[in-house]
Short mmCIF file of C-alpha atoms and ligand atoms in Angstrom, two decimals:
data_model
loop_
_atom_site.label_atom_id
_atom_site.label_comp_id
_atom_site.label_asym_id
_atom_site.label_seq_id
_atom_site.Cartn_x
_atom_site.Cartn_y
_atom_site.Cartn_z
CA UNK A 1 36.85 77.82 69.04
CA UNK A 2 38.23 76.80 65.65
CA UNK A 3 41.94 76.67 64.83
CA UNK A 4 41.61 79.88 62.83
CA UNK A 5 39.77 81.93 65.43
CA UNK A 6 41.51 85.04 66.67
CA UNK A 7 43.24 84.64 70.02
CA UNK A 8 45.10 87.96 70.23
CA UNK A 9 45.11 91.34 68.48
CA UNK A 10 48.16 93.40 69.28
CA UNK A 11 49.51 96.70 67.93
CA UNK A 12 52.46 99.02 68.22
CA UNK A 13 53.71 102.33 66.90
CA UNK A 14 56.37 101.89 64.21
CA UNK A 15 57.86 104.36 61.69
CA UNK A 16 57.34 104.90 57.97
CA UNK A 17 59.66 105.96 55.15
CA UNK A 18 59.44 109.63 56.16
CA UNK A 19 60.29 108.66 59.74
CA UNK A 20 56.73 109.40 60.84
CA UNK A 21 54.84 107.22 63.31
CA UNK A 22 52.44 104.68 61.85
CA UNK A 23 50.42 101.70 63.05
CA UNK A 24 51.52 98.06 62.98
CA UNK A 25 48.93 95.43 63.92
CA UNK A 26 49.65 91.81 64.76
CA UNK A 27 47.12 89.00 64.96
CA UNK A 28 47.64 85.61 66.59
CA UNK A 29 45.25 82.69 66.07
CA UNK A 30 44.19 79.89 68.38
CA UNK A 31 46.56 77.56 66.52
CA UNK A 32 49.49 79.91 67.23
CA UNK A 33 49.79 81.28 63.69
CA UNK A 34 50.62 84.98 63.71
CA UNK A 35 51.24 87.74 61.14
CA UNK A 36 51.36 91.53 61.01
CA UNK A 37 50.73 94.49 58.71
CA UNK A 38 51.57 98.20 58.65
CA UNK A 39 49.48 101.18 57.55
CA UNK A 40 50.96 103.57 54.93
CA UNK A 41 50.32 107.34 54.96
CA UNK A 42 49.84 110.03 52.31
CA UNK A 43 50.97 113.67 52.05
CA UNK A 44 48.73 114.89 49.23
CA UNK A 45 45.63 113.46 50.86
CA UNK A 46 42.09 113.76 49.52
CA UNK A 47 39.25 115.12 51.62
CA UNK A 48 37.16 111.97 51.09
CA UNK A 49 39.82 109.59 52.44
CA UNK A 50 39.44 107.48 55.56
CA UNK A 51 40.61 109.46 58.58
CA UNK A 52 44.11 108.96 59.92
CA UNK A 53 43.93 109.12 63.70
CA UNK A 54 46.91 111.01 65.14
CA UNK A 55 47.50 112.05 68.73
CA UNK A 56 48.26 115.75 68.37
CA UNK A 57 50.18 117.34 71.23
CA UNK A 58 53.92 117.78 71.51
CA UNK A 59 55.32 114.24 71.17
CA UNK A 60 56.33 113.13 67.68
CA UNK A 61 55.31 116.52 66.30
CA UNK A 62 51.68 115.65 67.00
CA UNK A 63 51.85 112.70 64.61
CA UNK A 64 52.01 109.93 67.20
CA UNK A 65 49.53 107.06 66.85
CA UNK A 66 49.18 105.99 70.49
CA UNK A 67 45.40 106.48 70.34
CA UNK A 68 45.04 104.29 67.26
CA UNK A 69 47.26 101.64 68.88
CA UNK A 70 45.19 101.78 72.09
CA UNK A 71 41.99 101.39 70.05
CA UNK A 72 43.37 98.19 68.53
CA UNK A 73 44.59 96.73 71.80
CA UNK A 74 41.34 97.64 73.56
CA UNK A 75 38.10 97.91 71.64
CA UNK A 76 39.13 96.14 68.42
CA UNK A 77 40.82 93.23 70.24
CA UNK A 78 37.62 92.68 72.26
CA UNK A 79 35.48 92.96 69.13
CA UNK A 80 37.47 90.33 67.25
CA UNK A 81 38.19 87.87 70.06
CA UNK A 82 37.23 84.40 68.84
CA UNK A 83 36.29 85.65 65.32
CA UNK A 84 37.22 83.30 62.46
CA UNK A 85 40.02 85.12 60.59
CA UNK A 86 39.18 83.32 57.34
CA UNK A 87 35.96 85.36 57.07
CA UNK A 88 37.68 88.51 55.73
CA UNK A 89 34.48 90.26 54.47
CA UNK A 90 32.77 89.55 57.82
CA UNK A 91 35.75 90.85 59.75
CA UNK A 92 35.97 94.03 57.66
CA UNK A 93 32.29 94.83 57.98
CA UNK A 94 32.43 94.20 61.71
CA UNK A 95 35.30 96.72 61.97
CA UNK A 96 33.46 99.30 59.89
CA UNK A 97 30.21 98.86 61.83
CA UNK A 98 32.01 99.13 65.17
CA UNK A 99 33.61 102.40 64.11
CA UNK A 100 30.23 103.78 63.15
CA UNK A 101 31.44 106.81 61.16
CA UNK A 102 31.61 107.23 57.36
CA UNK A 103 35.31 108.08 57.36
CA UNK A 104 36.44 105.77 60.19
CA UNK A 105 37.36 108.75 62.32
CA UNK A 106 36.37 107.23 65.65
CA UNK A 107 38.70 104.22 65.82
CA UNK A 108 40.99 105.57 63.07
CA UNK A 109 41.33 104.46 59.45
CA UNK A 110 45.00 103.67 60.19
CA UNK A 111 44.02 101.37 63.08
CA UNK A 112 41.29 99.62 61.09
CA UNK A 113 43.39 99.16 57.94
CA UNK A 114 46.35 97.71 59.87
CA UNK A 115 44.03 95.17 61.53
CA UNK A 116 42.23 94.34 58.27
CA UNK A 117 45.53 93.66 56.47
CA UNK A 118 47.03 91.79 59.44
CA UNK A 119 43.95 89.54 59.41
CA UNK A 120 44.41 88.91 55.69
CA UNK A 121 48.07 87.99 56.18
CA UNK A 122 47.29 85.75 59.14
CA UNK A 123 44.53 83.89 57.30
CA UNK A 124 46.91 83.40 54.39
CA UNK A 125 49.55 81.83 56.62
CA UNK A 126 46.91 79.67 58.32
CA UNK A 127 45.56 78.46 54.97
CA UNK A 128 49.11 77.89 53.75
CA UNK A 129 48.51 79.91 50.59
CA UNK A 130 50.71 82.50 48.85
CA UNK A 131 49.23 85.96 49.57
CA UNK A 132 48.42 86.76 45.93
CA UNK A 133 46.49 83.49 45.60
CA UNK A 134 44.46 84.14 48.72
CA UNK A 135 43.64 87.63 47.38
CA UNK A 136 42.71 86.19 43.98
CA UNK A 137 40.41 83.68 45.68
CA UNK A 138 38.68 86.45 47.64
CA UNK A 139 38.39 88.64 44.51
CA UNK A 140 37.50 85.91 42.02
CA UNK A 141 40.33 86.96 39.70
CA UNK A 142 43.23 85.38 37.82
CA UNK A 143 46.52 86.86 39.04
CA UNK A 144 48.81 88.81 36.70
CA UNK A 145 51.90 91.01 36.89
CA UNK A 146 50.95 94.69 36.75
CA UNK A 147 52.44 97.33 34.42
CA UNK A 148 54.47 99.68 36.64
CA UNK A 149 53.89 103.45 36.53
CA UNK A 150 57.10 104.74 38.02
CA UNK A 151 58.03 108.06 39.53
CA UNK A 152 61.13 109.57 37.90
CA UNK A 153 60.81 113.29 38.80
CA UNK A 154 58.99 114.70 41.82
CA UNK A 155 57.49 118.04 42.74
CA UNK A 156 54.47 119.17 44.73
CA UNK A 157 54.08 118.05 48.31
CA UNK A 158 56.62 115.24 47.85
CA UNK A 159 59.48 117.64 47.09
CA UNK A 160 58.74 120.82 49.03
CA UNK A 161 56.90 122.19 45.99
CA UNK A 162 60.15 122.38 44.02
CA UNK A 163 58.01 121.89 40.90
CA UNK A 164 54.29 122.57 40.50
CA UNK A 165 53.35 119.12 39.16
CA UNK A 166 53.72 116.34 41.75
CA UNK A 167 54.83 113.34 39.66
CA UNK A 168 56.47 112.81 36.29
CA UNK A 169 56.28 109.05 35.80
CA UNK A 170 57.38 106.51 33.23
CA UNK A 171 55.25 103.68 31.87
CA UNK A 172 57.40 101.07 30.07
CA UNK A 173 54.59 100.50 27.56
CA UNK A 174 56.45 98.26 25.14
CA UNK A 175 58.11 95.90 27.63
CA UNK A 176 57.50 92.23 26.97
CA UNK A 177 57.82 91.09 30.57
CA UNK A 178 57.82 92.51 34.08
CA UNK A 179 61.57 92.08 34.43
CA UNK A 180 62.16 93.85 31.13
CA UNK A 181 59.84 96.66 32.28
CA UNK A 182 61.79 96.93 35.51
CA UNK A 183 65.12 97.03 33.69
CA UNK A 184 63.89 99.79 31.36
CA UNK A 185 62.66 101.83 34.30
CA UNK A 186 65.95 101.31 36.10
CA UNK A 187 67.83 102.54 33.03
CA UNK A 188 65.65 105.63 32.62
CA UNK A 189 65.93 106.50 36.32
CA UNK A 190 69.74 106.26 36.01
CA UNK A 191 69.75 108.32 32.78
CA UNK A 192 67.60 111.02 34.36
CA UNK A 193 70.05 111.24 37.28
CA UNK A 194 73.01 111.45 34.86
CA UNK A 195 71.32 114.21 32.85
CA UNK A 196 70.66 116.17 36.05
CA UNK A 197 74.23 115.67 37.28
CA UNK A 198 75.62 116.83 33.91
CA UNK A 199 73.65 120.08 34.32
CA UNK A 200 74.69 120.43 37.93
CA UNK A 201 71.13 119.88 39.17
CA UNK A 202 70.76 118.12 42.52
CA UNK A 203 70.18 114.37 42.43
CA UNK A 204 68.95 114.17 46.02
CA UNK A 205 65.82 112.08 46.52
CA UNK A 206 62.23 113.19 47.03
CA UNK A 207 59.77 111.31 49.27
CA UNK A 208 59.12 108.51 46.78
CA UNK A 209 62.75 108.11 45.68
CA UNK A 210 62.32 110.24 42.55
CA UNK A 211 64.63 113.10 41.59
CA UNK A 212 63.65 116.62 42.59
CA UNK A 213 65.25 118.86 39.95
CA UNK A 214 63.08 121.85 40.95
CA UNK A 215 62.40 123.02 37.38
CA UNK A 216 60.51 126.28 37.03
CA UNK A 217 58.31 125.00 34.22
CA UNK A 218 56.67 121.64 33.65
CA UNK A 219 57.93 121.67 30.06
CA UNK A 220 61.52 121.50 31.34
CA UNK A 221 60.62 118.36 33.30
CA UNK A 222 58.78 116.85 30.31
CA UNK A 223 61.82 117.54 28.10
CA UNK A 224 64.06 115.81 30.63
CA UNK A 225 61.75 112.77 30.66
CA UNK A 226 61.97 112.42 26.89
CA UNK A 227 65.75 112.96 26.97
CA UNK A 228 66.08 110.29 29.66
CA UNK A 229 64.07 107.79 27.55
CA UNK A 230 66.34 108.48 24.59
CA UNK A 231 69.54 108.31 26.63
CA UNK A 232 68.34 104.91 27.89
CA UNK A 233 67.98 103.72 24.30
CA UNK A 234 64.16 103.64 24.41
CA UNK A 235 61.81 105.11 21.84
CA UNK A 236 59.48 107.70 23.41
CA UNK A 237 55.83 106.79 22.84
CA UNK A 238 56.55 103.24 21.74
CA UNK A 239 58.79 101.69 24.39
CA UNK A 240 58.27 104.24 27.12
CA UNK A 241 55.59 106.85 27.75
CA UNK A 242 54.93 109.59 30.29
CA UNK A 243 52.30 109.60 33.02
CA UNK A 244 51.60 112.69 35.11
CA UNK A 245 50.09 113.13 38.54
CA UNK A 246 49.11 116.80 38.62
CA UNK A 247 47.70 116.38 42.16
CA UNK A 248 45.58 119.39 41.24
CA UNK A 249 43.69 119.42 44.56
CA UNK A 250 46.89 120.60 46.25
CA UNK A 251 47.24 123.49 43.76
CA UNK A 252 43.79 124.93 44.47
CA UNK A 253 43.98 128.51 45.71
CA UNK A 254 40.62 130.25 45.87
CA UNK A 255 39.07 130.05 42.42
CA UNK A 256 42.32 129.19 40.62
CA UNK A 257 44.97 126.50 40.30
CA UNK A 258 48.12 128.22 41.48
CA UNK A 259 51.27 127.08 39.65
CA UNK A 260 53.59 128.99 41.96
CA UNK A 261 56.94 127.92 40.43
CA UNK A 262 55.92 128.87 36.91
CA UNK A 263 54.09 131.98 38.13
CA UNK A 264 50.70 131.13 36.64
CA UNK A 265 47.22 131.16 38.09
CA UNK A 266 45.04 128.97 35.91
CA UNK A 267 41.27 128.61 35.68
CA UNK A 268 39.89 125.09 35.16
CA UNK A 269 39.56 125.84 31.44
CA UNK A 270 43.18 127.11 31.30
CA UNK A 271 44.39 123.99 33.05
CA UNK A 272 42.48 121.75 30.63
CA UNK A 273 44.06 123.65 27.71
CA UNK A 274 47.51 123.31 29.26
CA UNK A 275 47.13 119.55 29.75
CA UNK A 276 45.82 119.18 26.21
CA UNK A 277 48.80 121.10 24.87
CA UNK A 278 51.28 118.98 26.83
CA UNK A 279 49.58 115.80 25.64
CA UNK A 280 49.94 116.77 21.99
CA UNK A 281 53.57 117.85 22.41
CA UNK A 282 54.83 114.94 24.56
CA UNK A 283 54.25 111.16 24.70
CA UNK A 284 51.80 111.41 27.62
CA UNK A 285 49.45 108.44 28.00
CA UNK A 286 48.04 109.01 31.49
CA UNK A 287 47.08 112.02 33.63
CA UNK A 288 46.04 111.68 37.28
CA UNK A 289 44.04 114.31 39.17
CA UNK A 290 44.25 116.72 36.23
CA UNK A 291 41.63 118.75 38.06
CA UNK A 292 40.81 119.07 41.76
CA UNK A 293 38.68 116.74 43.87
CA UNK A 294 35.84 119.29 44.07
CA UNK A 295 35.95 120.40 40.43
CA UNK A 296 33.29 117.88 39.29
CA UNK A 297 31.80 120.54 37.03
CA UNK A 298 34.95 120.77 34.89
CA UNK A 299 35.88 117.08 34.77
CA UNK A 300 33.48 116.35 31.85
CA UNK A 301 35.30 118.92 29.68
CA UNK A 302 38.70 117.43 30.58
CA UNK A 303 37.41 113.94 29.86
CA UNK A 304 36.03 115.01 26.51
CA UNK A 305 39.26 116.73 25.46
CA UNK A 306 41.57 113.89 26.50
CA UNK A 307 39.39 110.81 26.02
CA UNK A 308 42.20 109.16 24.04
CA UNK A 309 44.48 108.85 27.09
CA UNK A 310 44.07 107.44 30.59
CA UNK A 311 42.48 109.91 33.01
CA UNK A 312 42.89 108.82 36.60
CA UNK A 313 40.91 109.87 39.67
CA UNK A 314 42.93 109.76 42.90
CA UNK A 315 41.77 112.47 45.33
CA UNK A 316 38.69 112.67 43.10
CA UNK A 317 37.52 109.12 43.89
CA UNK A 318 39.52 108.47 47.09
CA UNK A 319 38.99 104.68 46.69
CA UNK A 320 35.36 105.21 47.74
CA UNK A 321 32.93 103.03 45.73
CA UNK A 322 30.21 105.72 45.92
CA UNK A 323 32.50 108.38 44.42
CA UNK A 324 33.68 106.01 41.69
CA UNK A 325 30.04 105.21 40.90
CA UNK A 326 29.28 108.91 40.69
CA UNK A 327 32.22 109.35 38.32
CA UNK A 328 31.07 106.50 36.12
CA UNK A 329 27.52 107.88 36.01
CA UNK A 330 28.85 111.32 35.03
CA UNK A 331 31.27 109.76 32.52
CA UNK A 332 34.29 111.48 33.99
CA UNK A 333 37.82 110.04 33.98
CA UNK A 334 38.32 106.44 32.84
CA UNK A 335 40.53 105.00 35.57
CA UNK A 336 40.59 104.87 39.37
CA UNK A 337 43.65 104.98 41.58
CA UNK A 338 43.24 102.39 44.34
CA UNK A 339 44.88 103.08 47.70
CA UNK A 340 43.82 100.68 50.44
CA UNK A 341 44.25 103.22 53.21
CA UNK A 342 42.02 105.76 51.47
CA UNK A 343 39.25 103.22 51.88
CA UNK A 344 40.19 101.73 55.25
CA UNK A 345 39.61 98.00 54.81
CA UNK A 346 40.76 95.31 52.41
CA UNK A 347 37.18 94.39 51.46
CA UNK A 348 36.30 98.05 50.91
CA UNK A 349 39.26 98.49 48.57
CA UNK A 350 38.19 95.35 46.73
CA UNK A 351 34.70 96.78 46.33
CA UNK A 352 36.24 99.96 44.90
CA UNK A 353 38.14 97.84 42.35
CA UNK A 354 34.93 96.01 41.41
CA UNK A 355 32.99 99.24 41.06
CA UNK A 356 35.67 100.66 38.75
CA UNK A 357 35.71 97.50 36.65
CA UNK A 358 31.92 97.25 36.42
CA UNK A 359 31.98 100.82 35.10
CA UNK A 360 34.61 99.89 32.51
CA UNK A 361 37.31 101.89 34.30
CA UNK A 362 40.94 100.81 34.56
CA UNK A 363 42.63 100.50 37.96
CA UNK A 364 46.07 101.50 39.21
CA UNK A 365 47.03 100.01 42.55
CA UNK A 366 48.95 102.68 44.42
CA UNK A 367 51.24 103.07 47.39
CA UNK A 368 51.43 106.26 49.48
CA UNK A 369 54.24 108.77 49.70
CA UNK A 370 54.77 107.52 53.26
CA UNK A 371 55.34 103.77 52.91
CA UNK A 372 56.84 100.96 54.96
CA UNK A 373 58.72 97.73 54.37
CA UNK A 374 55.35 95.94 54.13
CA UNK A 375 55.21 94.51 50.60
CA UNK A 376 51.47 93.69 50.66
CA UNK A 377 50.77 95.97 47.68
CA UNK A 378 52.68 93.78 45.21
CA UNK A 379 50.54 90.74 46.03
CA UNK A 380 47.41 92.87 46.07
CA UNK A 381 48.03 94.31 42.59
CA UNK A 382 48.97 90.89 41.22
CA UNK A 383 46.21 88.97 43.01
CA UNK A 384 43.35 91.18 41.85
CA UNK A 385 44.72 91.38 38.29
CA UNK A 386 45.04 95.12 38.91
CA UNK A 387 46.65 95.90 35.56
CA UNK A 388 48.89 98.71 36.81
CA UNK A 389 50.88 99.51 39.95
CA UNK A 390 52.27 102.82 41.22
CA UNK A 391 54.74 102.43 44.09
CA UNK A 392 57.25 105.23 43.58
CA UNK A 393 60.73 105.24 42.14
CA UNK A 394 63.23 102.38 41.98
CA UNK A 395 65.07 103.69 45.05
CA UNK A 396 64.64 103.07 48.79
CA UNK A 397 63.66 99.75 50.30
CA UNK A 398 60.07 100.69 51.13
CA UNK A 399 59.56 100.94 47.32
CA UNK A 400 61.88 98.11 46.28
CA UNK A 401 60.26 95.69 48.76
CA UNK A 402 57.24 95.76 46.41
CA UNK A 403 59.22 95.68 43.14
CA UNK A 404 61.26 92.77 44.50
CA UNK A 405 58.12 90.83 45.48
CA UNK A 406 56.86 91.28 41.90
CA UNK A 407 60.12 89.71 40.70
CA UNK A 408 59.37 86.70 42.91
CA UNK A 409 55.84 86.50 41.54
CA UNK A 410 57.22 86.61 38.00
CA UNK A 411 59.43 83.67 38.91
CA UNK A 412 56.32 81.89 40.18
CA UNK A 413 54.97 82.06 36.63
CA UNK A 414 52.33 84.83 36.73
CA UNK A 415 51.41 86.23 33.32
CA UNK A 416 52.41 89.77 32.33
CA UNK A 417 49.65 92.37 31.96
CA UNK A 418 51.59 94.48 29.49
CA UNK A 419 49.76 97.60 28.36
CA UNK A 420 46.33 95.96 28.28
CA UNK A 421 45.46 97.30 31.72
CA UNK A 422 45.65 100.93 30.65
CA UNK A 423 42.56 102.94 29.80
CA UNK A 424 41.25 103.55 27.25
CA UNK A 425 41.60 99.82 27.05
CA UNK A 426 44.23 98.81 24.56
CA UNK A 427 43.70 95.88 22.23
C1 2PG B 1 49.50 110.27 45.02
C2 2PG B 1 50.27 109.62 46.15
C3 2PG B 1 51.31 108.66 45.68
P1 2PG B 1 50.30 110.66 48.53
O1 2PG B 1 49.19 111.46 45.06
O2 2PG B 1 49.12 109.58 44.09
O3 2PG B 1 52.17 109.23 44.73
O4 2PG B 1 50.80 110.58 47.02
O5 2PG B 1 50.50 109.33 49.14
O6 2PG B 1 51.10 111.75 49.17
O7 2PG B 1 48.83 111.03 48.45
MG1 MG B 2 47.82 111.17 43.17
#
C-alpha cells in the first residue's frame, strides 16, 4: 500500500442551492489525507446527460439520494479500496467500467462524479499542489483566468417560465483583467436591478441569482440589458456584450418551439430568423442552444446564418465527446458548453474539452442551476485554460464561491484570457 492509496470512501446526502438533496463524497488516503466534493444538479437537463440517481418515493419529494450514497459507501468503496488516487484517468475509467451503462444510470452519475472529483481534490492535497495546477498537469495546459459569461436576467425553467428565453447574460468583452471584468459585471447587475426597481418590477432572485423581470417579449429583456450596460457607463458591443441561452430544448412542443409568454409558436426556420433579427438589432455575441437537442437537421442553417458569433451547444452536446465529434463533423455550432456532471467523470469532461479543441471549437466551463459551495469549477476553468466560465449571477454564495476563487487565482498571477477564448476565435 502506497501513501496515496485509498483507505476509505465515504458519502452523505447534503443540500444544494435550491435546497434539493445532492451527493457529497469524501475520500481518505492511507497517509490520512482527506478531501471531499459535491455534485451539482441541473433543471434544464439534456436527454444525453449522465443519469442523476434519485430515490423516488415520498421523502424529500422523491429527490433523495440515499441510493447514490449507498452505492458509494458499498460498491464504489470496495472497488477503489487500495487504488492509487494519483491515477485519476485509471480511477475514472474504473468507475465508468464498473457502472457498465452508457449514461451511468446503474450507480448514478451523481455518485460517480462526486467520487471522481473527491479523488481529484484528495490527490491534489496529497501532492501538495494548488488544484488548478494539478488540473493543468493532467490536461497538459497553461492555466489562465476565464472570461465570465454572467447571468443578469432569467426566464425559462430557472424562473418559473416568467420569460421564454432562459438566460440573458453579459460578457465584459473589453475588460483588461479578471477583476475589472468582475467589477463591470457587478455594476451592470446593480444597474439592471435599479432599472427594474424604478419600473416597479420585482427584483427577487431566480435560481442562478439573476433577476426575473417576467417580460412578455424577449426584446423587452434585450432592451433592459442594453440600458443596464449604458447606466453602468459601459459601451454596448465594445465593453460589454450580450450572450443568450435560449435553452430551446425546453421550449419544444410537438413540431414547434412554443414561446408561451410572447404567444408565438415558431418553426425551426422562424426561430433561426428571430435569432438572426435579434443579433442584428442588439450587441449579441453568443447564443447557446438556439435550437433543440434533437433538431440536428436545422442546426446547419442556424450555423450558416450566424457564423459570425459564438454558437454554443449545451443540451445539444451534453459534454459527451461523441456528440461533440458529431457536431464538428457536421460543422454545426462553434463552441461547446462543458458541465462536468453532464459527463459524469473528471477525465470524461477533460476528453470533451479536448474533442472540442481538436475540432477548433471554443469551450465555456459551466455550473448548473443547482450548485453548492464547492468551488471546484473555478480551478477547473482556470486549470484547463477554458477561456470562458458561466457560473450564474454575482449573487448567492454558491455562485460567489467560484468568482471569489478566481480572484484568488488572479492574485496568484494567472494570465487573463480576455476575449480570445470566444468563438469565432478573436485575434
Ligand atoms: C444551462 C444551465 C446553467 P441547468 O442551461 O446552461 O445555466 O442550466 O443547470 O438548469 O441545465
Ligand atoms: Mg444551457
